[in-house]
């Protein structure tokens, strides 16, 4: 699948209007006739929230109606995601989904705990982009991944790492890292979203955080935190100075997060087609890509509902054995 590096930056609809003209009237039809609610199932300030707000501002210009961001948090994204799954399928309630909501949660929750089916309960409008996870430390903790591993091995149980929540994608990435790096003894500290964990890391309240590039790279570039390694198969093009965990000796350490755009199942096909066309136009806009580059997202510029649906199925198949191996699988 063709991808291009992009990142998230601050943008206002007034500015966006100069770069993205509205869709032709005949393409819009009678939809939308009022504001659209875009549910972000995580707290404000994290990577998914940033992406949702930037995408929403762009879509508002193209569709000619306001896109209102609604942060519905809880249960590692499951609460807001389930609300969209149950919403009226009329195109006015949409979702910013992630690895947690559509890959990890369904694998780590029992059937009784699951509030939705990630495939059957949604129409997958588009895959928006991916971002590798990374191991990040306060600058005082370690200068390299090798140094961190050495310190942790010398003091089992002394160090802790923060994640965006128990059973979430960064928690899973952290447990996989511990296992592949030699069964490291690092205590997991769950947060409610990535934003607070990164702030605590920058402030020295926690020594290590597992995070996606989109949330942490501004702090890395300002010197407040240090990304030791990317959990990617190869170095990230927009951050070539950051090595991968694989090249530093942690074989097989590949884990990334994705952002997707979803609607409730049974949403009419003409509405999905209109949203898909608008989303592709947003992701192909050079100005948007330039704004987003600093936050480290590898954007998907040619997604469509069929490809997005297959991507979700592939992700579920990929993560299932990893979840089982790390002991997080539902019993």
Short mmCIF file of N, CA and C in Angstrom, two decimals, residues 138 196-207:
data_model
loop_
_atom_site.label_atom_id
_atom_site.label_comp_id
_atom_site.label_asym_id
_atom_site.label_seq_id
_atom_site.Cartn_x
_atom_site.Cartn_y
_atom_site.Cartn_z
N UNK A 138 13.26 9.57 29.98
CA UNK A 138 13.71 10.89 30.41
C UNK A 138 15.21 10.96 30.12
N UNK A 196 -0.81 12.34 29.15
CA UNK A 196 -0.32 12.53 30.51
C UNK A 196 0.94 11.73 30.78
N UNK A 197 1.06 10.56 30.19
CA UNK A 197 2.28 9.76 30.40
C UNK A 197 3.50 10.49 29.86
N UNK A 198 3.35 11.15 28.73
CA UNK A 198 4.48 11.87 28.14
C UNK A 198 4.82 13.11 28.96
N UNK A 199 3.80 13.79 29.47
CA UNK A 199 4.05 14.94 30.33
C UNK A 199 4.77 14.52 31.60
N UNK A 200 4.36 13.39 32.19
CA UNK A 200 5.03 12.87 33.38
C UNK A 200 6.46 12.45 33.06
N UNK A 201 6.67 11.89 31.89
CA UNK A 201 8.03 11.51 31.47
C UNK A 201 8.90 12.75 31.36
N UNK A 202 8.40 13.78 30.71
CA UNK A 202 9.18 15.01 30.55
C UNK A 202 9.47 15.66 31.89
N UNK A 203 8.55 15.48 32.85
CA UNK A 203 8.74 16.06 34.18
C UNK A 203 9.53 15.19 35.13
N UNK A 204 9.91 13.99 34.69
CA UNK A 204 10.71 13.11 35.53
C UNK A 204 9.92 12.28 36.51
N UNK A 205 8.58 12.24 36.38
CA UNK A 205 7.77 11.44 37.30
C UNK A 205 7.80 9.95 36.97
N UNK A 206 8.12 9.61 35.73
CA UNK A 206 8.24 8.21 35.32
C UNK A 206 9.44 8.12 34.38
N UNK A 207 10.24 7.04 34.47
CA UNK A 207 11.49 7.01 33.70
C UNK A 207 11.36 6.58 32.24
#
